[in-house]
Structure formats: structure tokens, C-alpha cells
Amino acid sequence: MEGLRLKMTIHPFCDKFGLSTVALRVQDLLNYTMIDPMVQRKLSNMQRRKISTYLQERELDHVFFGPVTLSLREVNQLSKGEKEFLLKHGSKLSILDGQHRILALGYVNDQMQKEVRRYEKKLVVLKIKQRKFPEDAEIRQEVEETEGTINQLEGRRLDLMETQLAVQIYIGLTEEEEQQLFGDINSKVQLVSKELGHSFDSIDPLNLVIQQVVDHNVYLKAAGVERRNNLTSFNRNFTCFSWLYATATMLFSGRMQPSYELQRKIRHDPSTYVEILHQFFNTILPMMPEQPGLAQYTSANRVIQESIALYANRFLFPNGEYNEEWTNSLQLLEGFDWSHDNEELIYVFGALDNGKINLIHEKSLKKHMKLVQFFLEGTDSGSADEDDVASSAS
């Protein structure tokens, strides 16, 4: 094993370092890179998961990422040939920028390999059956379909591994200089507002559903959707894109975060989910105050909005089948007391020093579950205990 061949030109950098830009295959990136915790921030599993989901959902055969920045400390690991450089086998390039992208690529590769192996095991069982029943057309068809699935998955995985990414390589930096460069790279990053992210992100199919409903739902447009960073106590808008994202996720899946399976279903049939979200707001908004986004009403509260969606989810897909009458479950909101003087809600959540009900949003679903249980007590499903509600939201 001779190593990695690099067709590149090394340019002088700050008189004593080298700098080069080259295209590398994903497979080579996985084999020849490492993460040094001394020059990298702590890994964010959520960030890696988001990139992994994008990679699994992408419709293109190749990946288009921004340049990855690497560093080669040991210059003697690189030798020069007539037309190219050779990086010795076993050498490692330190990742300065792009660790989540590279880790996500490796994770997706592993997941696809596991999926292929799972189908290969299934194929072995099917071929044993086929030998026992060679005339069975159904088994023969299943064997062909499974072989086709294996070929498709493995082909997609190999396409991903053969994809080339732009790589910037610094040569001869010390660990301290790598730390400084990492800081310089990341200190110039300008964060994008979460609302703009949801508003313009067309990769996530759930965002496309939300955008359709925001643009065309008469009740929601009248209630107001904030497009800036966040809602404040002085804002009169009913919701914002990040709240809508969480609300729609809970309505469609009963969970805090959208799963890969949910995104796949939405991508397969987006019009159904657009219609469901329209029905949700067409049902609940007429039963809320005329200006539901005013802070004096609990309808303006994120916990309330998400909890109503979480409650409705129990009736939307009972036993995995779509229930056409699911909006009937929301009729319990008819005549609901949306003020902060609602004694039943005060009993459940308590009151703050300012006199308002304690509906402060938290990262857990504890308050949501209490409210769902409160709603269920007014329906035929009122016998469900809090553990049942918790299990459906976990």
C-alpha cells in the first residue's frame, strides 16, 4: 500500500508554510483524516445527525459541500514525484474545518453498509426457500426485488464514496498554529437566523409543507406569522417558523424532532401533509380569540400550540391508519377559556409572580404531556394515564 496520490500544486504561505487546494474522494477523506480535540470544538451530535439526514434524503447522486480545511503537520509524510505528491499510507491529515461533514459522511456510509448486509441476510433466507420451492413465482419475484434493492443501495453508497470534495490543505503548521487558524476560520462565521433558515430551506420536506400553509392559509395569515428571529412579549403575531416547525412535527409524528421516516413520507406525498396542516389551523384558529397572538391569551403560548398538536396526533393516525374524522377531536376547544385566569390551567401548571399561568417553554415535553392529559380527560380517551401519553411522545 503506497499511500494517497495527490495531484496538486503547493503554494508558499506566510513564507514558511505550504498551502494547496485539491479534490479528494470521500473514501480518501475518511481514510486519511483525523480529529484532534485540541484544535476542534466539541462534536455536536445534532449537527452531525442533520447533515446525515440531508445525505440520506438527497435526490442527487453526488454531494456538493463547501471546501474542507485540513492540516498536515508532519511534512516528511509527503513525498514529491514527477507529476504528483504521495502521502504515505497511514498518515493522517488533521481536520480544521468540516469535522461534522466528514463524520456524517462516514456515518451514512456505515448505515448504508448495515442496510445492505440486512438485505443480504434476507436474500440468503429467500434463496433457501427458492431451492425448496423452485416453482413458487412469489418467492422468485421477492428474490429479484431484494437483489435489485441490494444493487441500488450498494450503487448509491459507492457513488457517495467516489464523490469528490474540494479540500484546502495547510502544510507544516504546528498544533498551536492550527488552533489559531481554527479560531480565525470560525470567528468569521456569520450565523443565519433560525427563521430565515426555516423560511428558505427547501431541502427539508417539512419546511416545504410549512411554507405552503403559511403562504395560503387564510386563518394563519390573519393570525400572523413572524419571519424574524423570535416572538417577543410585545409581538402580536400568533407564531413563527421555528414554532410552526415544532408544531407540525408533533402533529405529524407525536415527537419533538422529525424522523427520517416522517421526512420520507412527506417527500412521497407532500399534498396530504399540506392538507392536514391546513385542516389543523382551519379548525383551531376560529375557536381562538380574534387576535390569538396577543400575550394576554394563552393561545399565544408555544407550549399551548405544540400541546394541541401533540394531542391531535393521537387521533390523526390511530393504529397507523389515517382518520378522516380526526379534526372532531379538536372540538373540545370550543368555548375554551384562553385567558390567564383559567382556573383549571392554573391548577395544573401554577401561576407566575406576574399573574400569568406558568407555561414557560422547556426542552422536555413534561408540560406538554400534562396538557395533553388535561385535554384527554374531556374525551372518551380520558382513561389514558400520563405514562401512556409520555410513551406516545417519546
Short mmCIF file of C-alpha atoms in Angstrom, two decimals:
data_model
loop_
_atom_site.label_atom_id
_atom_site.label_comp_id
_atom_site.label_asym_id
_atom_site.label_seq_id
_atom_site.Cartn_x
_atom_site.Cartn_y
_atom_site.Cartn_z
CA MET A 1 0.00 0.00 0.00
CA GLU A 2 1.86 3.04 -1.22
CA GLY A 3 -0.46 5.76 0.03
CA LEU A 4 -2.59 8.59 -1.34
CA ARG A 5 -1.63 10.22 -4.64
CA LEU A 6 -2.29 13.97 -4.73
CA LYS A 7 -2.23 15.90 -8.00
CA MET A 8 -1.74 19.37 -6.59
CA THR A 9 0.48 22.42 -6.53
CA ILE A 10 1.83 23.64 -3.19
CA HIS A 11 1.97 27.43 -2.88
CA PRO A 12 4.12 29.24 -0.29
CA PHE A 13 2.11 30.63 2.62
CA CYS A 14 3.47 33.20 5.12
CA ASP A 15 6.98 32.39 3.85
CA LYS A 16 7.34 29.18 5.89
CA PHE A 17 4.16 27.13 5.31
CA GLY A 18 2.59 25.49 2.30
CA LEU A 19 -1.00 25.76 1.03
CA SER A 20 -2.74 23.70 -1.63
CA THR A 21 -6.25 23.06 -2.93
CA VAL A 22 -7.14 19.64 -4.28
CA ALA A 23 -10.18 17.45 -4.98
CA LEU A 24 -10.34 14.32 -2.79
CA ARG A 25 -12.70 11.37 -2.90
CA VAL A 26 -14.93 10.93 0.14
CA GLN A 27 -13.40 7.48 0.72
CA ASP A 28 -9.90 9.02 0.88
CA LEU A 29 -11.11 11.70 3.28
CA LEU A 30 -12.44 9.02 5.62
CA ASN A 31 -9.20 7.03 5.40
CA TYR A 32 -6.70 9.87 5.77
CA THR A 33 -8.23 12.36 8.21
CA MET A 34 -8.41 12.60 12.00
CA ILE A 35 -9.96 14.91 14.58
CA ASP A 36 -7.60 16.45 17.13
CA PRO A 37 -9.73 17.58 20.11
CA MET A 38 -7.05 20.14 20.96
CA VAL A 39 -7.83 22.14 17.82
CA GLN A 40 -11.53 21.32 17.38
CA ARG A 41 -14.71 22.27 19.15
CA LYS A 42 -16.76 19.58 20.87
CA LEU A 43 -18.62 17.37 18.43
CA SER A 44 -22.33 18.21 18.09
CA ASN A 45 -24.28 15.00 17.54
CA MET A 46 -27.30 17.04 16.46
CA GLN A 47 -25.30 18.82 13.75
CA ARG A 48 -23.86 15.52 12.52
CA ARG A 49 -27.36 14.00 12.55
CA LYS A 50 -28.79 16.88 10.49
CA ILE A 51 -26.09 16.51 7.84
CA SER A 52 -26.56 12.73 7.84
CA THR A 53 -30.29 13.16 7.28
CA TYR A 54 -29.60 15.52 4.38
CA LEU A 55 -27.22 13.00 2.82
CA GLN A 56 -29.78 10.19 3.16
CA GLU A 57 -32.59 12.33 1.76
CA ARG A 58 -30.69 13.91 -1.14
CA GLU A 59 -32.00 13.22 -4.64
CA LEU A 60 -28.68 13.90 -6.39
CA ASP A 61 -26.10 11.15 -6.94
CA HIS A 62 -23.29 13.33 -5.67
CA VAL A 63 -22.72 15.64 -2.71
CA PHE A 64 -21.94 19.34 -3.02
CA PHE A 65 -20.31 20.60 0.19
CA GLY A 66 -18.20 23.66 0.82
CA PRO A 67 -14.40 23.19 0.98
CA VAL A 68 -12.98 21.17 3.88
CA THR A 69 -9.86 22.56 5.58
CA LEU A 70 -7.12 20.10 6.61
CA SER A 71 -3.61 20.35 8.01
CA LEU A 72 -0.53 18.15 7.50
CA ARG A 73 1.84 18.66 10.43
CA GLU A 74 4.45 16.05 9.52
CA VAL A 75 5.92 17.35 6.26
CA ASN A 76 8.11 14.24 5.92
CA GLN A 77 4.93 12.18 5.37
CA LEU A 78 4.66 13.85 1.95
CA SER A 79 7.00 12.96 -0.91
CA LYS A 80 7.20 14.53 -4.37
CA GLY A 81 7.07 12.53 -7.59
CA GLU A 82 7.35 13.65 -11.20
CA LYS A 83 3.71 14.68 -11.62
CA GLU A 84 2.17 14.30 -8.17
CA PHE A 85 2.74 14.13 -4.44
CA LEU A 86 2.42 10.94 -2.40
CA LEU A 87 1.04 10.93 1.15
CA LYS A 88 2.37 7.87 2.96
CA HIS A 89 -0.05 5.12 3.86
CA GLY A 90 -1.19 5.52 7.48
CA SER A 91 -0.62 9.29 7.53
CA LYS A 92 -3.38 11.48 8.91
CA LEU A 93 -4.48 15.00 7.98
CA SER A 94 -5.90 16.97 10.91
CA ILE A 95 -9.40 18.39 10.30
CA LEU A 96 -9.56 22.15 10.94
CA ASP A 97 -12.93 22.85 9.36
CA GLY A 98 -15.52 20.28 8.27
CA GLN A 99 -15.46 17.66 11.03
CA HIS A 100 -19.26 17.29 11.10
CA ARG A 101 -19.43 16.88 7.31
CA ILE A 102 -16.72 14.21 7.30
CA LEU A 103 -18.19 12.36 10.30
CA ALA A 104 -21.66 12.48 8.73
CA LEU A 105 -20.28 11.01 5.51
CA GLY A 106 -18.67 8.18 7.47
CA TYR A 107 -21.85 7.59 9.48
CA VAL A 108 -24.04 7.40 6.36
CA ASN A 109 -21.57 5.02 4.72
CA ASP A 110 -21.75 2.74 7.78
CA GLN A 111 -25.56 2.90 7.87
CA MET A 112 -25.83 2.03 4.17
CA GLN A 113 -23.45 -0.90 4.62
CA LYS A 114 -25.57 -2.17 7.52
CA GLU A 115 -28.70 -1.86 5.40
CA VAL A 116 -27.06 -3.78 2.55
CA ARG A 117 -25.99 -6.55 4.95
CA ARG A 118 -29.54 -6.73 6.31
CA TYR A 119 -30.93 -7.28 2.81
CA GLU A 120 -28.15 -9.77 2.02
CA LYS A 121 -29.20 -11.86 5.03
CA LYS A 122 -32.79 -11.67 3.83
CA LEU A 123 -31.67 -12.76 0.36
CA VAL A 124 -29.89 -15.84 1.78
CA VAL A 125 -33.12 -16.91 3.52
CA LEU A 126 -35.14 -16.31 0.34
CA LYS A 127 -32.75 -18.36 -1.80
CA ILE A 128 -33.01 -21.28 0.62
CA LYS A 129 -36.80 -21.05 0.27
CA GLN A 130 -36.44 -20.84 -3.50
CA ARG A 131 -34.43 -24.08 -3.57
CA LYS A 132 -37.20 -25.78 -1.61
CA PHE A 133 -39.97 -24.32 -3.78
CA PRO A 134 -38.40 -23.61 -7.19
CA GLU A 135 -41.78 -23.17 -8.90
CA ASP A 136 -43.08 -20.53 -6.47
CA ALA A 137 -43.43 -17.32 -8.54
CA GLU A 138 -43.96 -15.13 -5.47
CA ILE A 139 -40.65 -16.22 -3.89
CA ARG A 140 -38.87 -15.77 -7.23
CA GLN A 141 -40.23 -12.22 -7.53
CA GLU A 142 -39.20 -11.38 -3.96
CA VAL A 143 -35.67 -12.67 -4.67
CA GLU A 144 -35.43 -10.43 -7.74
CA GLU A 145 -36.74 -7.40 -5.83
CA THR A 146 -34.31 -7.96 -2.95
CA GLU A 147 -31.36 -8.34 -5.36
CA GLY A 148 -32.43 -5.12 -7.05
CA THR A 149 -32.62 -3.31 -3.72
CA ILE A 150 -29.13 -4.52 -2.74
CA ASN A 151 -27.67 -3.36 -6.07
CA GLN A 152 -29.39 0.01 -5.77
CA LEU A 153 -28.22 0.60 -2.18
CA GLU A 154 -24.66 -0.51 -2.85
CA GLY A 155 -24.53 1.57 -6.03
CA ARG A 156 -25.70 4.63 -4.14
CA ARG A 157 -23.14 4.04 -1.38
CA LEU A 158 -20.30 3.67 -3.88
CA ASP A 159 -21.41 6.84 -5.67
CA LEU A 160 -21.21 8.65 -2.34
CA MET A 161 -17.72 7.29 -1.61
CA GLU A 162 -16.48 8.26 -5.10
CA THR A 163 -17.80 11.82 -4.81
CA GLN A 164 -15.01 14.39 -4.77
CA LEU A 165 -14.93 17.28 -2.30
CA ALA A 166 -12.81 20.42 -2.52
CA VAL A 167 -10.09 20.31 0.14
CA GLN A 168 -7.73 23.04 1.31
CA ILE A 169 -4.54 21.63 2.86
CA TYR A 170 -2.16 23.63 5.06
CA ILE A 171 1.30 22.09 5.30
CA GLY A 172 3.77 22.48 8.17
CA LEU A 173 1.56 24.09 10.83
CA THR A 174 2.19 23.28 14.50
CA GLU A 175 -0.65 22.38 16.88
CA GLU A 176 -0.70 25.95 18.28
CA GLU A 177 -0.87 27.41 14.76
CA GLU A 178 -3.70 25.01 13.90
CA GLN A 179 -5.59 26.24 16.96
CA GLN A 180 -5.15 29.83 15.83
CA LEU A 181 -6.26 29.03 12.27
CA PHE A 182 -9.32 27.15 13.58
CA GLY A 183 -10.25 30.22 15.64
CA ASP A 184 -9.73 32.57 12.70
CA ILE A 185 -11.92 30.42 10.42
CA ASN A 186 -14.79 30.14 12.88
CA SER A 187 -14.69 33.68 14.26
CA LYS A 188 -15.66 34.96 10.80
CA VAL A 189 -18.74 32.74 10.53
CA GLN A 190 -21.96 34.74 10.48
CA LEU A 191 -24.91 32.88 11.92
CA VAL A 192 -28.15 32.83 9.95
CA SER A 193 -31.43 33.48 11.75
CA LYS A 194 -33.33 30.27 12.54
CA GLU A 195 -36.46 31.80 11.00
CA LEU A 196 -34.64 32.54 7.72
CA GLY A 197 -33.28 29.01 7.80
CA HIS A 198 -36.77 27.52 8.01
CA SER A 199 -38.17 30.05 5.54
CA PHE A 200 -35.64 29.36 2.78
CA ASP A 201 -34.60 25.75 3.43
CA SER A 202 -36.08 23.74 0.56
CA ILE A 203 -34.11 20.56 1.34
CA ASP A 204 -36.22 19.62 4.36
CA PRO A 205 -39.65 18.47 3.03
CA LEU A 206 -41.34 19.57 6.27
CA ASN A 207 -40.25 23.17 5.57
CA LEU A 208 -41.88 22.98 2.14
CA VAL A 209 -45.17 21.91 3.75
CA ILE A 210 -44.99 24.77 6.27
CA GLN A 211 -44.18 27.33 3.59
CA GLN A 212 -47.19 26.23 1.54
CA VAL A 213 -49.53 26.58 4.51
CA VAL A 214 -48.06 29.93 5.63
CA ASP A 215 -48.48 31.33 2.11
CA HIS A 216 -52.05 30.15 1.53
CA ASN A 217 -53.90 29.56 4.82
CA VAL A 218 -56.28 32.48 5.33
CA TYR A 219 -56.70 31.99 9.09
CA LEU A 220 -52.97 31.68 9.72
CA LYS A 221 -52.16 34.76 7.63
CA ALA A 222 -54.72 36.74 9.61
CA ALA A 223 -53.29 35.49 12.93
CA GLY A 224 -49.76 36.47 11.83
CA VAL A 225 -46.52 34.57 11.26
CA GLU A 226 -43.30 36.22 12.43
CA ARG A 227 -40.38 35.93 9.99
CA ARG A 228 -37.70 37.40 12.25
CA ASN A 229 -35.66 35.60 14.92
CA ASN A 230 -38.25 35.03 17.63
CA LEU A 231 -41.53 36.18 19.04
CA THR A 232 -41.39 38.64 21.93
CA SER A 233 -43.99 39.60 24.51
CA PHE A 234 -44.65 42.78 22.50
CA ASN A 235 -45.28 40.92 19.26
CA ARG A 236 -48.84 40.37 18.06
CA ASN A 237 -48.09 37.58 15.64
CA PHE A 238 -49.54 34.19 16.55
CA THR A 239 -46.48 32.09 15.66
CA CYS A 240 -43.15 31.97 13.82
CA PHE A 241 -41.41 29.47 11.53
CA SER A 242 -39.47 27.66 14.27
CA TRP A 243 -42.66 27.27 16.34
CA LEU A 244 -44.52 26.03 13.27
CA TYR A 245 -41.78 23.51 12.59
CA ALA A 246 -42.07 22.07 16.10
CA THR A 247 -45.90 22.16 16.00
CA ALA A 248 -46.08 20.40 12.63
CA THR A 249 -43.56 17.78 13.77
CA MET A 250 -45.66 16.98 16.84
CA LEU A 251 -48.89 16.92 14.83
CA PHE A 252 -47.50 14.55 12.17
CA SER A 253 -45.38 12.28 14.38
CA GLY A 254 -46.08 12.93 18.07
CA ARG A 255 -42.34 13.57 18.59
CA MET A 256 -40.10 16.57 19.24
CA GLN A 257 -37.86 16.02 16.20
CA PRO A 258 -38.85 14.85 12.71
CA SER A 259 -37.62 11.36 11.96
CA TYR A 260 -36.10 10.15 8.70
CA GLU A 261 -39.24 8.05 8.21
CA LEU A 262 -41.52 11.11 8.55
CA GLN A 263 -39.45 13.11 6.06
CA ARG A 264 -39.59 10.19 3.63
CA LYS A 265 -43.39 10.02 3.93
CA ILE A 266 -43.75 13.76 3.39
CA ARG A 267 -41.47 13.68 0.36
CA HIS A 268 -43.54 10.82 -1.08
CA ASP A 269 -46.91 12.55 -0.55
CA PRO A 270 -46.47 16.25 0.38
CA SER A 271 -50.00 17.31 -0.61
CA THR A 272 -51.53 15.08 2.10
CA TYR A 273 -49.43 16.72 4.82
CA VAL A 274 -50.14 20.20 3.48
CA GLU A 275 -53.86 19.43 3.68
CA ILE A 276 -53.55 18.04 7.24
CA LEU A 277 -51.77 21.20 8.43
CA HIS A 278 -54.41 23.35 6.70
CA GLN A 279 -57.15 21.37 8.47
CA PHE A 280 -55.38 21.82 11.81
CA PHE A 281 -55.29 25.62 11.61
CA ASN A 282 -58.70 25.88 9.91
CA THR A 283 -60.14 24.06 12.92
CA ILE A 284 -58.35 25.60 15.91
CA LEU A 285 -57.92 29.27 14.89
CA PRO A 286 -61.68 30.07 14.58
CA MET A 287 -62.07 28.79 18.18
CA MET A 288 -59.32 31.10 19.47
CA PRO A 289 -59.56 34.84 20.25
CA GLU A 290 -59.77 37.23 17.31
CA GLN A 291 -56.10 38.16 17.85
CA PRO A 292 -54.67 34.88 19.18
CA GLY A 293 -51.10 36.22 19.22
CA LEU A 294 -51.73 38.79 21.97
CA ALA A 295 -49.78 38.00 25.14
CA GLN A 296 -52.93 38.27 27.27
CA TYR A 297 -54.16 34.99 25.76
CA THR A 298 -52.68 31.54 26.33
CA SER A 299 -53.24 30.85 22.62
CA ALA A 300 -50.09 32.93 22.01
CA ASN A 301 -48.04 30.47 24.06
CA ARG A 302 -45.75 27.94 22.38
CA VAL A 303 -46.47 25.16 24.90
CA ILE A 304 -50.21 25.51 24.24
CA GLN A 305 -49.84 25.42 20.45
CA GLU A 306 -47.49 22.42 20.48
CA SER A 307 -49.60 20.55 23.05
CA ILE A 308 -52.75 20.91 20.93
CA ALA A 309 -50.80 19.40 18.01
CA LEU A 310 -49.46 16.60 20.23
CA TYR A 311 -53.00 15.86 21.43
CA ALA A 312 -54.39 15.86 17.86
CA ASN A 313 -51.69 13.41 16.76
CA ARG A 314 -53.34 10.70 18.88
CA PHE A 315 -56.42 10.90 16.66
CA LEU A 316 -54.72 11.57 13.31
CA PHE A 317 -53.16 8.15 12.67
CA PRO A 318 -54.70 5.67 15.13
CA ASN A 319 -53.17 2.23 14.54
CA GLY A 320 -51.13 3.70 11.70
CA GLU A 321 -54.19 4.48 9.54
CA TYR A 322 -55.36 7.99 8.58
CA ASN A 323 -58.55 9.00 10.39
CA GLU A 324 -60.70 11.30 8.25
CA GLU A 325 -62.64 12.44 11.34
CA TRP A 326 -59.55 13.45 13.32
CA THR A 327 -60.46 17.15 13.48
CA ASN A 328 -63.54 16.25 15.58
CA SER A 329 -61.16 15.71 18.49
CA LEU A 330 -60.34 19.44 18.44
CA GLN A 331 -63.94 20.48 19.10
CA LEU A 332 -63.19 20.37 22.83
CA LEU A 333 -61.55 23.79 22.29
CA GLU A 334 -64.97 25.30 21.52
CA GLY A 335 -65.66 27.79 24.32
CA PHE A 336 -62.23 27.20 25.88
CA ASP A 337 -61.07 29.89 28.34
CA TRP A 338 -57.95 31.32 26.68
CA SER A 339 -57.28 33.87 29.43
CA HIS A 340 -54.62 33.56 32.11
CA ASP A 341 -57.46 33.40 34.65
CA ASN A 342 -58.31 29.86 33.55
CA GLU A 343 -58.58 28.19 36.95
CA GLU A 344 -58.18 24.66 35.58
CA LEU A 345 -54.89 25.50 33.89
CA ILE A 346 -53.70 27.38 36.97
CA TYR A 347 -54.39 24.23 38.99
CA VAL A 348 -52.37 22.12 36.53
CA PHE A 349 -49.40 24.46 35.93
CA GLY A 350 -49.48 27.05 38.71
CA ALA A 351 -49.11 30.80 38.28
CA LEU A 352 -46.09 33.09 37.95
CA ASP A 353 -45.45 36.23 40.01
CA ASN A 354 -46.87 38.36 37.19
CA GLY A 355 -50.20 36.55 37.44
CA LYS A 356 -49.81 34.56 34.23
CA ILE A 357 -50.04 30.78 34.03
CA ASN A 358 -46.65 29.06 34.23
CA LEU A 359 -46.34 27.97 30.61
CA ILE A 360 -42.65 28.73 30.15
CA HIS A 361 -41.31 26.57 27.31
CA GLU A 362 -38.79 23.91 28.31
CA LYS A 363 -36.68 21.43 26.35
CA SER A 364 -38.63 18.46 27.69
CA LEU A 365 -42.26 17.55 26.95
CA LYS A 366 -43.26 17.47 30.64
CA LYS A 367 -45.69 20.40 30.39
CA HIS A 368 -46.96 19.23 27.03
CA MET A 369 -47.84 15.85 28.49
CA LYS A 370 -49.73 17.45 31.36
CA LEU A 371 -51.78 19.50 28.92
CA VAL A 372 -52.46 16.53 26.63
CA GLN A 373 -53.66 14.57 29.67
CA PHE A 374 -55.85 17.54 30.61
CA PHE A 375 -57.41 17.52 27.12
CA LEU A 376 -57.88 13.74 27.15
CA GLU A 377 -59.86 13.92 30.37
CA GLY A 378 -62.56 15.68 28.40
CA THR A 379 -62.78 12.93 25.75
CA ASP A 380 -63.54 9.22 25.55
CA SER A 381 -59.78 8.66 25.80
CA GLY A 382 -59.68 10.22 29.23
CA SER A 383 -58.74 6.92 30.85
CA ALA A 384 -55.23 7.11 29.38
CA ASP A 385 -52.71 7.80 32.09
CA GLU A 386 -49.70 10.13 31.88
CA ASP A 387 -47.34 7.23 31.14
CA ASP A 388 -49.35 6.39 28.02
CA VAL A 389 -49.11 10.00 26.88
CA ALA A 390 -45.39 10.03 27.59
CA SER A 391 -44.75 6.84 25.65
CA SER A 392 -46.52 8.19 22.58
CA ALA A 393 -44.32 11.30 22.60
CA SER A 394 -41.01 9.60 23.26
#
